[in-house]
mmCIF file of C-alpha atoms in Angstrom:
data_model
loop_
_atom_site.group_PDB
_atom_site.id
_atom_site.type_symbol
_atom_site.label_atom_id
_atom_site.label_comp_id
_atom_site.label_asym_id
_atom_site.label_seq_id
_atom_site.Cartn_x
_atom_site.Cartn_y
_atom_site.Cartn_z
ATOM 1 C CA MET D 1 343.580 89.871 149.621
ATOM 2 C CA THR D 2 344.075 89.818 153.360
ATOM 3 C CA ALA D 3 346.129 87.231 155.184
ATOM 4 C CA PRO D 4 344.019 84.933 157.342
ATOM 5 C CA ALA D 5 343.833 86.088 160.920
ATOM 6 C CA ALA D 6 343.042 83.489 163.559
ATOM 7 C CA SER D 7 339.809 84.018 165.447
ATOM 8 C CA ALA D 8 339.332 83.547 169.163
ATOM 9 C CA ASP D 9 338.595 79.837 168.778
ATOM 10 C CA SER D 10 341.774 79.113 166.826
ATOM 11 C CA ALA D 11 344.145 76.478 168.161
ATOM 12 C CA GLY D 12 346.982 77.943 170.152
ATOM 13 C CA ALA D 13 347.200 76.275 173.517
ATOM 14 C CA ALA D 14 350.655 75.298 174.712
ATOM 15 C CA GLY D 15 351.596 71.853 173.493
ATOM 16 C CA SER D 16 348.844 71.610 170.884
ATOM 17 C CA PRO D 17 349.721 71.138 167.193
ATOM 18 C CA ARG D 18 350.389 74.428 165.486
ATOM 19 C CA CYS D 19 348.349 75.770 162.601
ATOM 20 C CA ASP D 20 349.909 75.321 159.185
ATOM 21 C CA ALA D 21 348.486 78.231 157.199
ATOM 22 C CA LYS D 22 350.328 77.337 153.990
ATOM 23 C CA PRO D 23 347.373 75.459 152.399
ATOM 24 C CA ILE D 24 345.097 78.420 153.147
ATOM 25 C CA GLN D 25 347.567 80.930 151.726
ATOM 26 C CA ALA D 26 348.038 78.800 148.615
ATOM 27 C CA ALA D 27 344.264 78.611 148.127
ATOM 28 C CA LEU D 28 343.827 82.370 148.480
ATOM 29 C CA LYS D 29 346.593 82.965 145.979
ATOM 30 C CA ALA D 30 344.987 80.558 143.504
ATOM 31 C CA LEU D 31 341.563 82.171 143.960
ATOM 32 C CA LYS D 32 342.987 85.491 142.804
ATOM 33 C CA GLY D 33 343.306 83.941 139.352
ATOM 34 C CA VAL D 34 339.806 82.515 138.866
ATOM 35 C CA GLY D 35 338.325 85.686 137.364
ATOM 36 C CA ALA D 36 335.765 86.467 140.085
ATOM 37 C CA SER D 37 335.063 90.046 141.133
ATOM 38 C CA GLY D 38 335.278 89.274 144.826
ATOM 39 C CA ILE D 39 335.215 86.233 147.115
ATOM 40 C CA SER D 40 334.435 86.077 150.825
ATOM 41 C CA VAL D 41 336.233 83.103 152.361
ATOM 42 C CA THR D 42 335.906 81.200 155.637
ATOM 43 C CA VAL D 43 338.024 78.165 156.468
ATOM 44 C CA LYS D 44 337.751 76.029 159.598
ATOM 45 C CA SER D 45 340.011 73.244 160.868
ATOM 46 C CA PRO D 46 340.985 71.733 164.237
ATOM 47 C CA ARG D 47 344.456 73.307 164.331
ATOM 48 C CA CYS D 48 343.748 76.648 162.658
ATOM 49 C CA GLY D 49 340.286 77.305 164.042
ATOM 50 C CA VAL D 50 338.185 79.748 162.017
ATOM 51 C CA GLN D 51 340.009 81.858 159.435
ATOM 52 C CA LYS D 52 338.206 84.615 157.520
ATOM 53 C CA SER D 53 339.736 86.203 154.428
ATOM 54 C CA GLY D 54 338.843 87.917 151.203
ATOM 55 C CA VAL D 55 339.946 87.908 147.582
ATOM 56 C CA GLY D 56 339.292 90.743 145.148
ATOM 57 C CA LEU D 57 336.674 93.456 145.565
ATOM 58 C CA ALA D 58 333.394 93.295 147.429
ATOM 59 C CA ASP D 59 332.348 96.455 145.557
ATOM 60 C CA ILE D 60 333.921 97.327 142.222
ATOM 61 C CA ARG D 61 332.456 100.838 142.130
ATOM 62 C CA THR D 62 333.951 101.949 145.436
ATOM 63 C CA GLY D 63 337.018 99.724 145.376
ATOM 64 C CA ARG D 64 336.071 98.157 148.725
ATOM 65 C CA LYS D 65 338.049 94.961 149.234
ATOM 66 C CA ALA D 66 336.524 91.643 150.246
ATOM 67 C CA VAL D 67 337.780 90.777 153.720
ATOM 68 C CA GLY D 68 335.616 87.807 154.731
ATOM 69 C CA ASN D 69 332.815 89.383 156.786
ATOM 70 C CA GLU D 70 330.474 90.236 153.914
ATOM 71 C CA HIS D 71 326.798 89.331 153.664
ATOM 72 C CA SER D 72 325.690 87.600 150.473
ATOM 73 C CA ARG D 73 322.753 85.723 149.019
ATOM 74 C CA ILE D 74 323.485 82.029 149.588
ATOM 75 C CA ALA D 75 320.910 80.906 147.008
ATOM 76 C CA SER D 76 320.392 77.124 146.852
ATOM 77 C CA ASN D 77 322.522 76.486 149.914
ATOM 78 C CA THR D 78 319.224 77.488 151.564
ATOM 79 C CA LYS D 79 317.896 74.053 150.592
ATOM 80 C CA THR D 80 320.098 72.355 153.174
ATOM 81 C CA TRP D 81 318.730 74.598 155.925
ATOM 82 C CA VAL D 82 315.177 73.772 154.808
ATOM 83 C CA ALA D 83 315.924 70.045 154.632
ATOM 84 C CA THR D 84 317.323 70.271 158.160
ATOM 85 C CA VAL D 85 314.070 71.796 159.437
ATOM 86 C CA VAL D 86 312.001 69.143 157.668
ATOM 87 C CA LEU D 87 314.143 66.341 159.122
ATOM 88 C CA GLN D 88 313.863 67.856 162.599
ATOM 89 C CA LEU D 89 310.078 67.708 162.163
ATOM 90 C CA VAL D 90 310.452 64.096 161.022
ATOM 91 C CA GLY D 91 312.345 63.358 164.224
ATOM 92 C CA GLU D 92 309.519 64.984 166.203
ATOM 93 C CA GLY D 93 306.946 62.804 164.444
ATOM 94 C CA LYS D 94 305.232 65.764 162.778
ATOM 95 C CA ILE D 95 306.236 64.853 159.218
ATOM 96 C CA LYS D 96 306.843 61.436 157.665
ATOM 97 C CA LEU D 97 309.626 61.206 155.100
ATOM 98 C CA ASP D 98 307.639 58.691 153.108
ATOM 99 C CA GLY D 99 304.368 60.474 153.700
ATOM 100 C CA LYS D 100 302.688 61.969 150.657
ATOM 101 C CA VAL D 101 302.400 65.638 149.728
ATOM 102 C CA ASP D 102 298.636 65.167 149.676
ATOM 103 C CA ASP D 103 298.712 64.188 153.360
ATOM 104 C CA TYR D 104 299.748 67.753 154.186
ATOM 105 C CA LEU D 105 298.415 69.807 151.274
ATOM 106 C CA PRO D 106 295.360 67.839 150.119
ATOM 107 C CA GLY D 107 294.253 68.487 146.560
ATOM 108 C CA LEU D 108 297.005 70.968 145.702
ATOM 109 C CA ILE D 109 298.746 68.681 143.212
ATOM 110 C CA ARG D 110 296.179 66.898 141.089
ATOM 111 C CA THR D 111 296.788 67.343 137.351
ATOM 112 C CA LYS D 112 297.185 65.175 134.271
ATOM 113 C CA HIS D 113 300.923 64.767 134.910
ATOM 114 C CA TYR D 114 301.287 65.235 138.665
ATOM 115 C CA ASP D 115 299.553 63.681 141.664
ATOM 116 C CA GLY D 116 300.318 64.701 145.251
ATOM 117 C CA ARG D 117 299.019 61.331 146.417
ATOM 118 C CA LYS D 118 302.059 59.700 144.792
ATOM 119 C CA ILE D 119 304.823 62.206 145.652
ATOM 120 C CA THR D 120 306.623 61.738 148.972
ATOM 121 C CA ILE D 121 308.417 64.253 151.188
ATOM 122 C CA ARG D 122 311.641 62.311 150.600
ATOM 123 C CA GLN D 123 311.201 62.780 146.847
ATOM 124 C CA LEU D 124 310.844 66.535 147.286
ATOM 125 C CA LEU D 125 314.057 66.781 149.305
ATOM 126 C CA GLN D 126 315.961 64.515 146.892
ATOM 127 C CA HIS D 127 314.619 66.030 143.664
ATOM 128 C CA THR D 128 313.010 62.767 142.528
ATOM 129 C CA SER D 129 309.401 63.994 142.602
ATOM 130 C CA GLY D 130 309.185 64.476 138.841
ATOM 131 C CA LEU D 131 307.939 68.037 139.318
ATOM 132 C CA PRO D 132 309.396 70.573 136.862
ATOM 133 C CA ASP D 133 311.279 73.679 137.927
ATOM 134 C CA TYR D 134 308.972 76.688 138.111
ATOM 135 C CA LEU D 135 311.758 78.801 136.623
ATOM 136 C CA GLU D 136 311.059 77.054 133.305
ATOM 137 C CA ALA D 137 307.649 78.741 133.148
ATOM 138 C CA PRO D 138 307.215 81.454 130.474
ATOM 139 C CA TYR D 139 306.634 83.974 133.294
ATOM 140 C CA TRP D 140 310.358 83.798 134.151
ATOM 141 C CA GLU D 141 311.796 84.044 130.630
ATOM 142 C CA ASN D 142 312.599 87.680 131.419
ATOM 143 C CA ASP D 143 313.384 87.587 135.125
ATOM 144 C CA GLU D 144 314.403 91.258 135.052
ATOM 145 C CA LYS D 145 310.760 92.077 134.400
ATOM 146 C CA HIS D 146 309.889 90.713 137.850
ATOM 147 C CA ARG D 147 313.003 91.913 139.647
ATOM 148 C CA TRP D 148 311.105 94.108 142.109
ATOM 149 C CA ASP D 149 307.977 91.983 142.468
ATOM 150 C CA HIS D 150 306.760 90.077 145.491
ATOM 151 C CA THR D 151 305.984 86.486 144.519
ATOM 152 C CA GLU D 152 304.222 83.986 146.765
ATOM 153 C CA PRO D 153 305.731 80.460 146.847
ATOM 154 C CA LEU D 154 302.305 78.976 146.152
ATOM 155 C CA LEU D 155 302.278 80.827 142.822
ATOM 156 C CA THR D 156 305.601 79.260 141.836
ATOM 157 C CA VAL D 157 304.196 75.798 142.549
ATOM 158 C CA LYS D 158 301.104 76.496 140.456
ATOM 159 C CA GLN D 159 303.324 77.787 137.623
ATOM 160 C CA ALA D 160 305.264 74.522 137.674
ATOM 161 C CA LEU D 161 302.133 72.382 137.570
ATOM 162 C CA LYS D 162 301.260 73.830 134.152
ATOM 163 C CA LEU D 163 304.551 72.617 132.661
ATOM 164 C CA PRO D 164 305.264 69.216 131.082
ATOM 165 C CA PRO D 165 307.344 66.701 133.069
ATOM 166 C CA PRO D 166 311.114 67.309 132.936
ATOM 167 C CA ASP D 167 312.934 65.387 130.207
ATOM 168 C CA ASP D 168 316.280 65.237 132.023
ATOM 169 C CA ARG D 169 315.467 62.734 134.771
ATOM 170 C CA THR D 170 318.246 60.287 135.575
ATOM 171 C CA PRO D 171 317.597 56.517 135.853
ATOM 172 C CA ASP D 172 317.068 57.084 139.598
ATOM 173 C CA GLY D 173 314.545 59.826 138.869
ATOM 174 C CA PHE D 174 316.728 62.796 139.815
ATOM 175 C CA SER D 175 315.824 66.114 138.220
ATOM 176 C CA TYR D 176 316.799 69.266 140.069
ATOM 177 C CA SER D 177 313.774 71.487 140.650
ATOM 178 C CA ASN D 178 313.347 74.550 142.841
ATOM 179 C CA THR D 179 309.646 73.743 142.964
ATOM 180 C CA ASN D 180 310.376 70.829 145.299
ATOM 181 C CA TYR D 181 311.723 73.065 148.027
ATOM 182 C CA ASN D 182 309.128 75.811 147.746
ATOM 183 C CA LEU D 183 306.605 73.017 148.182
ATOM 184 C CA ALA D 184 308.534 71.661 151.190
ATOM 185 C CA GLY D 185 308.398 75.146 152.711
ATOM 186 C CA LEU D 186 304.617 75.230 152.295
ATOM 187 C CA ILE D 187 304.366 71.851 154.031
ATOM 188 C CA VAL D 188 306.432 73.112 156.973
ATOM 189 C CA THR D 189 304.048 76.065 157.293
ATOM 190 C CA LYS D 190 301.003 73.785 157.185
ATOM 191 C CA VAL D 191 302.443 71.468 159.842
ATOM 192 C CA THR D 192 303.804 74.085 162.247
ATOM 193 C CA GLY D 193 301.540 77.067 161.603
ATOM 194 C CA ARG D 194 304.661 79.173 161.065
ATOM 195 C CA SER D 195 306.566 80.211 157.955
ATOM 196 C CA ILE D 196 309.679 78.346 156.873
ATOM 197 C CA SER D 197 311.626 81.537 157.557
ATOM 198 C CA THR D 198 310.437 81.553 161.183
ATOM 199 C CA GLU D 199 311.255 77.876 161.593
ATOM 200 C CA ILE D 200 314.790 78.384 160.258
ATOM 201 C CA LYS D 201 315.254 81.339 162.585
ATOM 202 C CA GLN D 202 314.028 79.487 165.670
ATOM 203 C CA ARG D 203 315.479 76.051 164.970
ATOM 204 C CA ILE D 204 318.837 76.969 163.441
ATOM 205 C CA VAL D 205 319.782 80.655 163.526
ATOM 206 C CA LYS D 206 318.935 81.316 167.193
ATOM 207 C CA ARG D 207 320.006 77.860 168.306
ATOM 208 C CA LEU D 208 323.489 78.304 166.857
ATOM 209 C CA GLY D 209 323.771 81.989 167.706
ATOM 210 C CA LEU D 210 324.188 83.029 164.082
ATOM 211 C CA ARG D 211 324.187 86.813 163.848
ATOM 212 C CA GLU D 212 324.682 87.356 160.113
ATOM 213 C CA THR D 213 321.957 85.105 158.702
ATOM 214 C CA TYR D 214 318.466 86.341 157.887
ATOM 215 C CA TRP D 215 315.470 85.902 155.625
ATOM 216 C CA PRO D 216 315.184 89.004 153.390
ATOM 217 C CA GLY D 217 311.476 88.829 152.588
ATOM 218 C CA ASP D 218 310.783 91.710 150.174
ATOM 219 C CA ARG D 219 313.916 93.629 151.153
ATOM 220 C CA VAL D 220 315.921 94.129 147.958
ATOM 221 C CA THR D 221 319.154 95.326 149.553
ATOM 222 C CA ILE D 222 321.665 93.289 151.550
ATOM 223 C CA ARG D 223 322.912 94.275 154.989
ATOM 224 C CA LYS D 224 326.275 96.022 155.113
ATOM 225 C CA PRO D 225 328.971 95.041 154.600
ATOM 226 C CA ASP D 226 327.642 93.423 151.445
ATOM 227 C CA LEU D 227 329.234 91.386 148.709
ATOM 228 C CA ARG D 228 327.958 93.017 145.532
ATOM 229 C CA GLY D 229 326.651 90.694 142.833
ATOM 230 C CA TYR D 230 327.689 91.080 139.189
ATOM 231 C CA VAL D 231 326.527 89.600 135.900
ATOM 232 C CA GLU D 232 328.137 90.115 132.519
ATOM 233 C CA ARG D 233 326.147 92.114 129.990
ATOM 234 C CA ASN D 234 327.599 93.154 126.617
ATOM 235 C CA GLY D 235 331.134 92.529 127.774
ATOM 236 C CA ARG D 236 330.946 94.453 131.052
ATOM 237 C CA LEU D 237 330.033 93.627 134.638
ATOM 238 C CA VAL D 238 326.672 94.993 135.787
ATOM 239 C CA ASP D 239 325.718 95.234 139.463
ATOM 240 C CA LYS D 240 322.497 93.273 140.104
ATOM 241 C CA THR D 241 322.731 93.080 143.887
ATOM 242 C CA GLU D 242 319.339 94.672 144.555
ATOM 243 C CA TRP D 243 316.592 92.139 143.847
ATOM 244 C CA ASN D 244 313.354 90.922 145.398
ATOM 245 C CA VAL D 245 314.048 87.200 145.822
ATOM 246 C CA SER D 246 310.722 86.318 147.464
ATOM 247 C CA ALA D 247 310.000 83.829 144.660
ATOM 248 C CA ALA D 248 313.062 81.810 145.651
ATOM 249 C CA ASP D 249 311.585 81.294 149.126
ATOM 250 C CA ALA D 250 312.568 77.876 150.555
ATOM 251 C CA SER D 251 314.566 77.051 147.430
ATOM 252 C CA GLY D 252 317.048 79.891 147.849
ATOM 253 C CA ALA D 253 316.138 83.100 149.709
ATOM 254 C CA LEU D 254 318.556 83.160 152.666
ATOM 255 C CA VAL D 255 321.213 85.821 153.173
ATOM 256 C CA SER D 256 324.243 84.927 155.275
ATOM 257 C CA SER D 257 327.996 85.260 155.693
ATOM 258 C CA ALA D 258 330.691 82.697 154.953
ATOM 259 C CA GLY D 259 331.299 82.432 158.686
ATOM 260 C CA ASP D 260 327.660 81.660 159.491
ATOM 261 C CA VAL D 261 327.362 79.181 156.617
ATOM 262 C CA THR D 262 330.446 77.414 157.945
ATOM 263 C CA ALA D 263 329.033 77.355 161.482
ATOM 264 C CA PHE D 264 325.756 75.875 160.240
ATOM 265 C CA TRP D 265 327.380 73.150 158.170
ATOM 266 C CA THR D 266 329.883 72.095 160.802
ATOM 267 C CA ALA D 267 327.092 71.930 163.406
ATOM 268 C CA LEU D 268 324.940 69.904 161.026
ATOM 269 C CA LEU D 269 327.577 67.320 160.162
ATOM 270 C CA SER D 270 328.835 67.003 163.730
ATOM 271 C CA GLY D 271 325.339 65.974 164.846
ATOM 272 C CA LYS D 272 324.254 69.128 166.672
ATOM 273 C CA LEU D 273 321.116 69.778 164.624
ATOM 274 C CA LEU D 274 319.789 66.339 163.696
ATOM 275 C CA ALA D 275 319.439 63.058 165.545
ATOM 276 C CA PRO D 276 321.624 60.241 164.140
ATOM 277 C CA ALA D 277 318.689 58.599 162.332
ATOM 278 C CA GLN D 278 317.719 61.792 160.503
ATOM 279 C CA LEU D 279 321.326 62.708 159.668
ATOM 280 C CA ALA D 280 321.776 59.237 158.196
ATOM 281 C CA GLU D 281 318.691 59.755 156.030
ATOM 282 C CA MET D 282 320.084 63.105 154.847
ATOM 283 C CA LYS D 283 323.295 61.356 153.769
ATOM 284 C CA ARG D 284 321.581 58.591 151.779
ATOM 285 C CA THR D 285 322.483 59.611 148.240
ATOM 286 C CA ILE D 286 321.642 58.788 144.657
ATOM 287 C CA PRO D 287 323.508 59.783 141.467
ATOM 288 C CA ASP D 288 322.586 63.288 140.354
ATOM 289 C CA ASP D 289 322.789 64.785 136.867
ATOM 290 C CA SER D 290 326.369 66.072 137.175
ATOM 291 C CA ALA D 291 328.373 62.924 137.966
ATOM 292 C CA GLY D 292 327.947 63.582 141.679
ATOM 293 C CA ARG D 293 325.602 62.289 144.357
ATOM 294 C CA TYR D 294 322.665 64.001 146.095
ATOM 295 C CA GLY D 295 321.095 63.201 149.457
ATOM 296 C CA LEU D 296 318.282 65.086 151.169
ATOM 297 C CA GLY D 297 319.329 68.678 150.511
ATOM 298 C CA VAL D 298 323.046 67.869 150.410
ATOM 299 C CA GLU D 299 325.627 67.211 147.704
ATOM 300 C CA ARG D 300 328.282 64.555 148.326
ATOM 301 C CA TYR D 301 331.852 65.090 147.106
ATOM 302 C CA GLU D 302 335.011 62.993 147.086
ATOM 303 C CA PRO D 303 337.963 65.414 146.909
ATOM 304 C CA ARG D 304 340.191 62.331 146.831
ATOM 305 C CA PRO D 305 339.508 58.603 147.210
ATOM 306 C CA GLY D 306 338.493 57.891 150.778
ATOM 307 C CA LEU D 307 337.811 61.520 151.677
ATOM 308 C CA VAL D 308 334.099 62.358 151.796
ATOM 309 C CA ALA D 309 332.860 65.938 151.943
ATOM 310 C CA TRP D 310 329.430 67.550 151.797
ATOM 311 C CA GLY D 311 328.043 70.890 150.662
ATOM 312 C CA HIS D 312 325.485 72.554 148.432
ATOM 313 C CA SER D 313 326.303 74.987 145.653
ATOM 314 C CA GLY D 314 324.166 78.026 145.006
ATOM 315 C CA TYR D 315 323.426 80.560 142.265
ATOM 316 C CA MET D 316 321.158 83.607 142.298
ATOM 317 C CA GLU D 317 320.007 85.888 139.467
ATOM 318 C CA THR D 318 321.897 88.680 141.194
ATOM 319 C CA GLY D 319 325.190 87.044 140.204
ATOM 320 C CA HIS D 320 325.910 85.696 143.687
ATOM 321 C CA LYS D 321 327.257 82.170 143.866
ATOM 322 C CA LEU D 322 328.331 79.857 146.671
ATOM 323 C CA ARG D 323 330.660 76.882 146.905
ATOM 324 C CA ASN D 324 331.366 74.934 150.082
ATOM 325 C CA ALA D 325 332.752 71.639 151.321
ATOM 326 C CA VAL D 326 332.732 70.132 154.811
ATOM 327 C CA THR D 327 334.285 66.845 155.863
ATOM 328 C CA ASP D 328 332.013 64.020 156.967
ATOM 329 C CA ASP D 329 332.842 64.616 160.643
ATOM 330 C CA GLY D 330 332.269 68.368 160.388
ATOM 331 C CA LYS D 331 335.793 69.213 161.566
ATOM 332 C CA ARG D 332 337.135 70.803 158.379
ATOM 333 C CA ALA D 333 335.216 73.254 156.225
ATOM 334 C CA VAL D 334 335.651 75.671 153.334
ATOM 335 C CA THR D 335 333.025 78.247 152.343
ATOM 336 C CA LEU D 336 333.277 80.647 149.408
ATOM 337 C CA LEU D 337 330.750 83.397 148.743
ATOM 338 C CA ILE D 338 331.403 84.619 145.201
ATOM 339 C CA GLY D 339 330.209 87.959 143.879
ATOM 340 C CA SER D 340 330.143 87.289 140.148
ATOM 341 C CA GLU D 341 328.202 85.014 137.856
ATOM 342 C CA SER D 342 331.126 84.226 135.548
ATOM 343 C CA PHE D 343 334.485 82.811 136.664
ATOM 344 C CA ASN D 344 336.592 79.679 136.234
ATOM 345 C CA GLU D 345 334.374 77.254 138.140
ATOM 346 C CA ASP D 346 336.575 74.211 137.523
ATOM 347 C CA LYS D 347 339.531 76.029 139.055
ATOM 348 C CA VAL D 348 337.458 77.075 142.071
ATOM 349 C CA ASP D 349 336.338 73.488 142.606
ATOM 350 C CA SER D 350 339.942 72.328 142.315
ATOM 351 C CA VAL D 351 341.075 74.887 144.906
ATOM 352 C CA ILE D 352 338.361 73.754 147.331
ATOM 353 C CA ASN D 353 339.225 70.091 146.837
ATOM 354 C CA ARG D 354 342.904 70.681 147.542
ATOM 355 C CA LEU D 355 342.208 72.850 150.553
ATOM 356 C CA ILE D 356 339.709 70.502 152.215
ATOM 357 C CA ARG D 357 342.226 67.707 151.612
ATOM 358 C CA ASP D 358 345.210 69.554 153.085
ATOM 359 C CA LEU D 359 343.601 71.344 156.051
ATOM 360 C CA ARG D 360 344.661 70.163 159.476
#
């Protein structure tokens, strides 16, 4: 574990409040005991600026330590980036939140159980469409079998349409489904004439000057320095970092760093990427299936009564996971890129809640 070193934008001007690094140090110490192979950490606050640190090993085989600059698959955190693009297009009048899927992709969804004339864009982004998750299709029962394959997002949608409706919908209709976002990505392509990856690059990555975020396409490796991903098999950790994640597409394909993820989220919540009307729509939440609340591509947390934070967790078959939390005003943020599938998740969530509460 490395001690957090203040970056160039850290607070330090004469007369300004000094950074209290104790909450950050306490969090890093606690993260050493959660059982993860390695964690890349970025913390941002008004007084401490941006702090990048690491816990454990980025690569078990070589003994390379995690230091906070690693690239990792951010999995379903990608959904927030996609939702941001869709809402920008809403603001430009090119997509209507309450418009129907069939308005943009006529005839694609027309089966016994599913009708694109009745499913709205808002429902896709909020997981209330009633569409099942394509990962429930028999094709994905052995995902290792397709580890190196290129998979078009349209195929994943068609796989989902053959499945029965999900049986876990909440009273508000919430049922988390990766199909929703792959479908949203297809709609963006139809509307703009460009892929969702290109739209994210132009509208977010270039706009914010993010240098560590990219769409992998069929590339199975991750740019160096990488956070290796591990899953447990027969009592030992197995490196599954290399994977073709093209199937994940708009539901989870992005690769980034904790620093870039933090920069994106703080820009988003401070109003730099969406107009007030669209940001307000993103923050309109309903109860999800895990005692939390879900907006349009965002998860709402309450680390303590009266303190609202936002984020979006992520998990990839490679073992990579992500946890993050950003205050409602975008001024305080915590991002963890985690290199192993199995660890004490409750403890990690507790560490994040305490840190986002205590940061100044």
